């Protein structure tokens, strides 16, 4: 028998999966807009709001809402230094990408980009959780990843304590590009998307440099 489930501790036949089928089924999947990620009755490439007020990116992939048991795994991964959860969480996102290929006709990008951490935050945490997820996705999808392109140049207040307006102000001029990108399409990976302020700032940078198609891949869309 394999190792125990990361949530309920029951034995796993396939240890690499990290969680058992019962706990996996407790992570609620839902139909959503393939552009902004809003929950819908049916999977659609765009919702009505996106047709009139589109986000800065073109496609979004999400595993589920920020609710237990997925939120528990993310919290342990991000704030309790349980970096070994990277493979389990990346696998959930991989399955969501594959599902979006079927339900939203998602095209695969040229490259995968992790959302960067400021060097001080990276030092505090010991790792960049987005980069760990990106490495697994790159390997499984056979798509290169680029951890050097995006740079976080300004140390900012934690976003979770701020409202939408404060988040936008907090992130102004917080990112930079180390070089001019040669990619036509990219996917940006992060753990949780709330207001989308971080992604909006990054997308603006990439679009100014000629990137035409931007996807956002996340574990949760709140």
Rosetta silent file (secondary structure, phi, psi, omega in degrees, C-alpha in Angstrom):
SEQUENCE: XXXXXXXXXXXXXXXXXXXXXXXXXXXXXXXXXXXXXXXXXXXXXXXXXXXXXXXXXXXXXXXXXXXXXXXXXXXXXXXXXXXXXXXXXXXXXXXXXXXXXXXXXXXXXXXXXXXXXXXXXXXXXXXXXXXXXXXXXXXXXXXXXXXXXXXXXXXXXXXXXXXXXXXXXXXXXXXXXXXXXXXXXXXXXXXXXXXXXXXXXXXXXXXXXXXXXXXXXXXXXX
SCORE:     score description
SCORE:     0.000 S_00000001
   1 L     0.000  155.799 -177.779    0.000    0.000    0.000 S_00000001
   2 L   -87.263 -164.718 -179.840    1.061    3.609   -0.584 S_00000001
   3 L   -75.151  177.360 -177.707    1.343    6.575    1.784 S_00000001
   4 E   -86.830  154.418  176.010   -1.566    8.208    3.598 S_00000001
   5 L   -60.970  137.594 -178.128   -3.966   10.812    2.230 S_00000001
   6 L   -67.609  -14.871 -178.350   -2.808   14.314    3.103 S_00000001
   7 L  -106.689  -51.632 -175.186   -6.284   15.163    4.364 S_00000001
   8 L  -106.448   -6.472  176.627   -7.906   12.089    5.943 S_00000001
   9 L    72.512    3.421  177.670   -4.766    9.930    6.416 S_00000001
  10 L   -69.183  158.985 -177.109   -6.322    6.857    4.820 S_00000001
  11 E   -67.485  144.029  178.634   -4.000    4.644    2.792 S_00000001
  12 L  -111.631  134.918  174.012   -3.378    5.530   -0.856 S_00000001
  13 L   -73.212  -34.445  178.095   -2.888    3.001   -3.630 S_00000001
  14 L  -118.600   99.164 -173.462   -1.101    5.707   -5.678 S_00000001
  15 H   -62.310  -32.067 -176.616    1.010    7.757   -3.275 S_00000001
  16 H   -63.430  -21.948 -179.414    1.887   10.413   -5.862 S_00000001
  17 H   -71.000  -27.698  174.940   -1.734   11.593   -5.964 S_00000001
  18 L    83.092  -40.694  178.723   -1.449   12.848   -2.386 S_00000001
  19 L  -126.775  151.722 -178.268   -5.181   12.728   -1.638 S_00000001
  20 L   -79.392  168.089 -177.976   -7.689    9.895   -1.853 S_00000001
  21 H   -64.324  -33.077  179.767  -10.637    9.809   -4.260 S_00000001
  22 H   -65.250  -46.074  178.588  -13.081   10.545   -1.431 S_00000001
  23 H   -69.153  -35.369  177.731  -11.273   13.762   -0.441 S_00000001
  24 H   -61.929  -39.494  179.415  -10.780   14.672   -4.078 S_00000001
  25 H   -68.510  -20.029  177.415  -14.544   14.472   -4.633 S_00000001
  26 L   -77.631  -13.103  173.511  -15.032   16.921   -1.754 S_00000001
  27 L   -83.147  103.449 -171.639  -13.223   19.540   -3.844 S_00000001
  28 L   -72.497  119.788  172.028  -16.246   20.906   -5.700 S_00000001
  29 L   -91.329  152.236 -176.251  -15.747   21.481   -9.416 S_00000001
  30 L  -146.619  158.523  174.920  -18.109   23.879  -11.153 S_00000001
  31 L   -75.897  142.281 -176.661  -18.939   25.262  -14.584 S_00000001
  32 E  -151.070  165.761  175.206  -17.371   28.665  -15.156 S_00000001
  33 E   -71.832  127.416 -178.456  -16.606   31.436  -17.596 S_00000001
  34 L   -74.700    2.178  178.556  -13.387   30.590  -19.415 S_00000001
  35 L  -107.077  -56.039 -177.104  -12.372   34.248  -19.373 S_00000001
  36 L  -101.734  -18.993  178.871  -12.987   35.646  -15.873 S_00000001
  37 L    91.732    3.600  179.150  -13.684   32.410  -13.957 S_00000001
  38 L   -65.269  141.624 -179.840  -17.135   33.367  -12.657 S_00000001
  39 E   -67.764  135.406 -179.545  -19.346   30.398  -11.840 S_00000001
  40 L  -130.900  168.540  175.763  -21.999   29.707  -14.504 S_00000001
  41 L   -71.600  -30.172  178.517  -24.742   27.183  -15.109 S_00000001
  42 L  -136.140  152.878  174.220  -22.796   25.889  -18.126 S_00000001
  43 L   -65.912  128.700  179.836  -19.183   26.114  -19.236 S_00000001
  44 E  -138.316  149.108  177.812  -18.824   29.072  -21.587 S_00000001
  45 L   -68.222  -29.993  178.732  -15.821   30.783  -23.216 S_00000001
  46 L  -146.353  148.140  171.858  -17.147   34.199  -22.082 S_00000001
  47 L  -101.693  175.562 -178.549  -19.891   35.482  -19.805 S_00000001
  48 H   -60.672  -38.730 -179.570  -21.966   38.617  -20.363 S_00000001
  49 H   -65.275  -39.085 -178.610  -19.757   40.723  -18.107 S_00000001
  50 H   -68.049  -27.234  178.852  -16.599   39.680  -19.974 S_00000001
  51 H   -71.254  -29.150 -179.533  -18.113   40.733  -23.284 S_00000001
  52 H  -101.005  -34.049  179.797  -18.612   44.295  -21.992 S_00000001
  53 L  -132.176   72.699 -176.018  -15.820   44.552  -19.371 S_00000001
  54 L   -68.134  146.528  173.919  -13.164   41.964  -20.270 S_00000001
  55 L   -70.306  176.521 -176.107  -10.305   41.303  -17.847 S_00000001
  56 L   -71.799  -19.999  179.245   -6.731   42.040  -18.866 S_00000001
  57 L  -103.039  171.333 -176.135   -6.166   38.377  -19.772 S_00000001
  58 L  -101.708  -32.676 -178.808   -7.885   36.174  -22.367 S_00000001
  59 E  -137.792  150.887  176.414   -8.386   32.810  -20.599 S_00000001
  60 E  -137.502  137.526  175.772   -8.615   31.559  -17.016 S_00000001
  61 E  -122.235  131.223  178.448   -8.398   28.047  -15.573 S_00000001
  62 E  -136.988  148.546  177.488   -9.358   27.296  -11.961 S_00000001
  63 E   -79.368  -52.288 -174.631   -9.672   24.102   -9.927 S_00000001
  64 E  -163.928 -171.928  172.683  -12.366   25.193   -7.468 S_00000001
  65 L   -78.839  165.221  176.889  -13.516   27.825   -4.990 S_00000001
  66 L   -82.878   78.366 -178.918  -11.402   28.762   -1.968 S_00000001
  67 L  -139.411  157.835  175.051  -13.153   26.365    0.381 S_00000001
  68 L   -61.755  146.464    5.113  -12.151   23.316    2.437 S_00000001
  69 L   -89.122   -7.533 -177.089  -10.578   20.932    1.777 S_00000001
  70 H   -65.623  -40.905  179.886   -8.668   22.731   -1.019 S_00000001
  71 H   -61.776  -33.283  177.864   -8.242   25.932    1.003 S_00000001
  72 H   -65.389  -44.244  178.560   -6.712   23.873    3.828 S_00000001
  73 H   -62.775  -42.599 -179.851   -4.123   22.380    1.488 S_00000001
  74 H   -63.805  -42.249  179.918   -3.261   25.796    0.055 S_00000001
  75 H   -62.878  -43.129  178.410   -2.853   27.309    3.518 S_00000001
  76 H   -64.401  -39.462 -179.527   -0.535   24.506    4.597 S_00000001
  77 H   -67.205  -41.848 -171.001    1.421   24.833    1.351 S_00000001
  78 H   -89.422  -37.538 -171.137    1.750   28.609    1.469 S_00000001
  79 H  -116.364  -10.370 -179.518    1.986   29.522    5.159 S_00000001
  80 L  -113.831   16.359  175.565    3.077   26.376    7.012 S_00000001
  81 L    57.746   29.213  176.343    6.122   25.605    4.858 S_00000001
  82 L   -92.374   66.659 -175.335    4.687   22.317    3.634 S_00000001
  83 H   -65.073  -17.195  179.287    6.315   22.723    0.233 S_00000001
  84 H   -69.053   -6.554  175.543    5.987   18.970   -0.354 S_00000001
  85 H   -79.306   -2.832 -174.508    2.315   19.616   -1.202 S_00000001
  86 H   -58.441  -43.523 -176.893    3.451   21.116   -4.517 S_00000001
  87 H   -66.058  -42.314  179.449    3.012   17.920   -6.520 S_00000001
  88 H   -62.878  -46.675 -179.387   -0.489   17.213   -5.191 S_00000001
  89 H   -69.666  -37.975  177.668   -1.720   20.756   -5.846 S_00000001
  90 H   -64.431  -35.567  178.131   -0.024   20.931   -9.245 S_00000001
  91 H   -65.043  -39.343  176.723   -1.752   17.684  -10.225 S_00000001
  92 H   -61.871  -40.270  179.024   -5.150   19.198   -9.369 S_00000001
  93 H   -70.508  -36.715  175.857   -4.328   22.170  -11.585 S_00000001
  94 H   -58.741  -45.123  179.320   -3.112   19.870  -14.356 S_00000001
  95 H   -63.500  -35.641  177.669   -6.469   18.071  -14.318 S_00000001
  96 H   -67.609  -38.449  176.882   -8.248   21.455  -14.475 S_00000001
  97 H   -64.273  -44.426  179.056   -6.155   22.465  -17.504 S_00000001
  98 H   -63.785  -37.956  177.261   -6.978   19.183  -19.234 S_00000001
  99 H   -65.505  -40.706  178.762  -10.659   19.665  -18.430 S_00000001
 100 H   -65.565  -28.145  174.966  -10.549   23.210  -19.851 S_00000001
 101 H   -62.851  -34.425 -179.587   -9.048   21.787  -23.032 S_00000001
 102 H   -84.134  -43.956 -171.634  -12.252   19.778  -23.417 S_00000001
 103 H   -89.694  -28.761 -176.275  -14.862   22.219  -22.091 S_00000001
 104 L  -119.748    8.434 -178.352  -13.405   25.604  -23.094 S_00000001
 105 L    51.114   45.203 -177.276  -11.211   24.615  -26.074 S_00000001
 106 L   -68.536  121.675  173.523   -8.224   25.982  -24.170 S_00000001
 107 L   -80.475  146.283  177.712   -5.112   26.317  -26.380 S_00000001
 108 L   -80.258  144.778 -176.212   -1.809   25.508  -24.724 S_00000001
 109 L   -82.934  172.495  175.056    0.622   28.445  -24.347 S_00000001
 110 L   -74.277  -31.721 -173.949    4.201   28.834  -25.546 S_00000001
 111 E  -153.608  156.710  176.743    5.517   29.159  -22.001 S_00000001
 112 E  -113.910  133.047 -177.109    4.411   29.023  -18.352 S_00000001
 113 E  -120.242  126.895  172.800    5.329   31.881  -15.990 S_00000001
 114 E   -81.258  147.151  172.521    5.161   31.770  -12.184 S_00000001
 115 L   -68.570  125.731 -175.213    4.071   34.898  -10.345 S_00000001
 116 L   -78.297  152.862  170.389    7.311   36.173   -8.767 S_00000001
 117 L  -101.495  151.096  170.455    7.886   36.896   -5.093 S_00000001
 118 L   -66.811  148.956 -174.867    9.934   39.798   -3.826 S_00000001
 119 H   -58.269  -33.068  178.329   13.329   38.567   -2.625 S_00000001
 120 H   -68.572  -43.445  178.000   12.469   39.429    0.999 S_00000001
 121 H   -65.452  -38.283  177.728    9.193   37.442    0.873 S_00000001
 122 H   -62.748  -41.565  178.713   11.027   34.590   -0.839 S_00000001
 123 H   -64.879  -40.735  179.328   13.607   34.625    1.950 S_00000001
 124 H   -63.235  -46.507 -174.961   10.865   34.597    4.615 S_00000001
 125 H   -81.793  -33.397 -179.223    8.948   31.710    3.074 S_00000001
 126 L    96.765  -10.679 -179.185   11.928   29.795    1.743 S_00000001
 127 L  -166.673  162.144  174.239   10.374   29.142   -1.666 S_00000001
 128 L  -101.763  111.932 -175.350    8.008   30.574   -4.261 S_00000001
 129 H   -62.148  -35.084  178.842    4.856   28.451   -4.205 S_00000001
 130 H   -66.511  -36.792  179.181    3.866   29.516   -7.730 S_00000001
 131 H   -67.346  -38.898  178.054    7.246   28.457   -9.068 S_00000001
 132 H   -62.341  -42.250  177.227    6.942   25.014   -7.473 S_00000001
 133 H   -63.769  -42.036 -176.688    3.556   24.498   -9.140 S_00000001
 134 H   -63.409  -38.002 -179.502    4.913   25.753  -12.466 S_00000001
 135 H   -60.506  -44.204  178.897    7.808   23.288  -12.495 S_00000001
 136 H   -66.437  -44.534 -179.497    5.473   20.297  -12.271 S_00000001
 137 H   -62.398  -40.961  177.661    3.067   21.669  -14.887 S_00000001
 138 H   -59.551  -43.772 -179.124    5.951   22.372  -17.250 S_00000001
 139 H   -65.906  -47.717 -175.601    7.201   18.819  -16.863 S_00000001
 140 H   -72.000  -34.665 -177.558    3.822   17.134  -17.301 S_00000001
 141 H   -93.304   -5.609 -178.743    2.616   19.307  -20.203 S_00000001
 142 L    57.375   43.207  176.259    6.031   19.458  -21.923 S_00000001
 143 L  -119.707  131.207 -179.993    5.844   23.272  -22.038 S_00000001
 144 L   -64.183  152.658  172.613    8.895   25.333  -21.026 S_00000001
 145 E  -120.738  152.078 -176.474    8.680   27.606  -17.997 S_00000001
 146 L  -128.862  104.952 -179.612   10.503   30.887  -17.510 S_00000001
 147 L   -92.438   -2.807 -176.274   11.163   31.990  -13.933 S_00000001
 148 L   -95.881  -25.186 -172.274   13.519   34.795  -14.956 S_00000001
 149 L   -62.153  -51.976 -177.639   11.263   36.978  -17.116 S_00000001
 150 E   -88.564  139.295  179.843    9.032   38.455  -14.395 S_00000001
 151 E  -134.626  134.389  174.011   10.559   40.266  -11.444 S_00000001
 152 E   -94.276  110.614 -171.291    8.925   41.691   -8.324 S_00000001
 153 L   -95.576  -13.449 -177.405   10.852   44.889   -7.704 S_00000001
 154 L  -129.482  130.704  177.192    8.926   46.325   -4.767 S_00000001
 155 L   -78.152  122.133 -173.676    8.097   44.702   -1.428 S_00000001
 156 L  -116.627  164.170  173.717    4.383   45.264   -0.821 S_00000001
 157 L   -64.722  146.770  178.159    1.851   44.795    1.967 S_00000001
 158 L   -56.230  130.169 -174.857    0.150   41.382    1.993 S_00000001
 159 H   -65.985  -30.800 -173.666   -2.786   41.559   -0.418 S_00000001
 160 H   -63.908  -16.912 -179.433   -5.203   39.552    1.732 S_00000001
 161 H   -91.268   -0.246 -171.989   -5.518   42.480    4.180 S_00000001
 162 L  -115.891  155.974  173.552   -6.577   44.993    1.496 S_00000001
 163 L   -85.517 -178.345 -174.684   -9.739   45.805   -0.466 S_00000001
 164 H   -59.272  -47.558 -178.247   -9.880   46.002   -4.265 S_00000001
 165 H   -64.666  -41.871  179.628   -8.866   49.669   -4.544 S_00000001
 166 H   -65.929  -35.463  179.235   -6.051   49.262   -2.014 S_00000001
 167 H   -64.055  -42.637  179.738   -4.739   46.184   -3.824 S_00000001
 168 H   -63.081  -44.096  179.460   -4.421   48.069   -7.096 S_00000001
 169 H   -65.978  -39.305 -178.338   -2.584   50.938   -5.431 S_00000001
 170 H   -62.598  -32.538 -174.548   -0.396   48.516   -3.487 S_00000001
 171 H   -96.271   -1.388 -178.394    0.761   46.759   -6.663 S_00000001
 172 L   -60.735  126.429 -179.937    1.449   49.815   -8.815 S_00000001
 173 L    59.431   28.471 -179.459    4.955   49.519  -10.298 S_00000001
 174 L   -86.945  -15.048 -176.282    5.594   46.390   -8.205 S_00000001
 175 E  -122.251  159.245  178.344    6.665   44.260  -11.206 S_00000001
 176 E  -149.183  161.449  174.338    9.205   44.498  -13.987 S_00000001
 177 E  -107.611  131.334 -179.074   10.399   42.479  -16.977 S_00000001
 178 L   -75.140  -22.698  179.607   14.054   41.489  -17.062 S_00000001
 179 L  -155.259  168.622  177.609   13.995   41.274  -20.874 S_00000001
 180 L   -77.260  121.504 -177.231   11.661   41.734  -23.833 S_00000001
 181 L   -70.412  145.639  178.120    9.600   38.545  -24.162 S_00000001
 182 L  -105.677    9.297 -175.246    9.620   36.650  -27.447 S_00000001
 183 L   -87.974  143.482  173.575    6.471   34.660  -26.606 S_00000001
 184 L   -84.847  -40.822 -178.200    3.165   34.987  -28.452 S_00000001
 185 E  -134.143  142.411 -179.364    1.132   33.276  -25.708 S_00000001
 186 E  -136.874  156.076  168.901    1.815   32.700  -22.009 S_00000001
 187 E  -119.542  129.005  178.534    0.124   31.125  -18.985 S_00000001
 188 E  -103.544  128.092 -175.684    0.703   32.775  -15.600 S_00000001
 189 E  -105.780  131.636  173.076    0.434   30.462  -12.585 S_00000001
 190 E  -145.706  166.537 -178.178   -0.649   31.530   -9.105 S_00000001
 191 E   -79.652  -54.170 -176.121   -2.346   29.822   -6.179 S_00000001
 192 E  -129.824  132.516  174.134   -5.370   32.075   -5.498 S_00000001
 193 E  -109.193  120.681 -179.807   -6.938   34.827   -7.625 S_00000001
 194 L  -106.454  -85.182  177.589   -9.132   37.236   -5.657 S_00000001
 195 L   -85.268  -17.422 -177.176   -9.606   40.645   -7.271 S_00000001
 196 L    84.958   10.508 -176.880   -7.130   39.894  -10.056 S_00000001
 197 H   -63.417  -42.089  178.869   -5.042   42.970   -9.230 S_00000001
 198 H   -61.826  -48.373 -178.610   -1.726   41.093   -9.346 S_00000001
 199 H   -64.137  -37.524  179.709   -2.559   39.462  -12.661 S_00000001
 200 H   -60.840  -45.181  179.612   -3.772   42.736  -14.132 S_00000001
 201 H   -62.968  -42.952  179.929   -0.462   44.452  -13.400 S_00000001
 202 H   -66.819  -42.238 -179.847    1.540   41.574  -14.870 S_00000001
 203 H   -61.371  -41.564  178.945   -0.671   41.354  -17.955 S_00000001
 204 H   -59.408  -42.287  178.203   -0.257   45.055  -18.683 S_00000001
 205 H   -61.044  -47.834 -177.325    3.526   44.646  -18.635 S_00000001
 206 H   -65.782  -41.076 -178.896    3.440   41.657  -20.955 S_00000001
 207 H   -66.907  -35.062  176.784    0.996   43.233  -23.388 S_00000001
 208 H   -62.304  -26.552 -178.890    3.110   46.384  -23.679 S_00000001
 209 L   -98.652   11.657  170.765    5.937   44.147  -24.859 S_00000001
 210 L   100.710    2.551  176.920    3.879   42.379  -27.500 S_00000001
 211 L   -71.792  125.202 -172.103    2.430   39.277  -25.821 S_00000001
 212 L   -92.680  -31.935 -173.476   -0.905   38.696  -27.570 S_00000001
 213 E  -131.153  120.580 -177.955   -2.550   35.896  -25.598 S_00000001
 214 E  -123.351  128.966  175.447   -2.410   35.555  -21.805 S_00000001
 215 E  -111.654  150.238  174.939   -3.900   32.781  -19.717 S_00000001
 216 E  -117.085  121.769  177.156   -4.244   32.679  -15.929 S_00000001
 217 E  -113.069  123.748 -177.412   -3.985   29.271  -14.243 S_00000001
 218 E  -142.186  159.706  175.800   -4.898   29.133  -10.562 S_00000001
 219 E   -75.431  -39.985 -178.185   -5.963   26.708   -7.884 S_00000001
 220 E  -136.890  141.740  170.704   -8.813   28.948   -6.711 S_00000001
 221 E  -116.000  108.090 -176.005  -10.837   31.855   -8.082 S_00000001
 222 L   -88.207    0.000    0.000  -12.498   33.581   -5.143 S_00000001
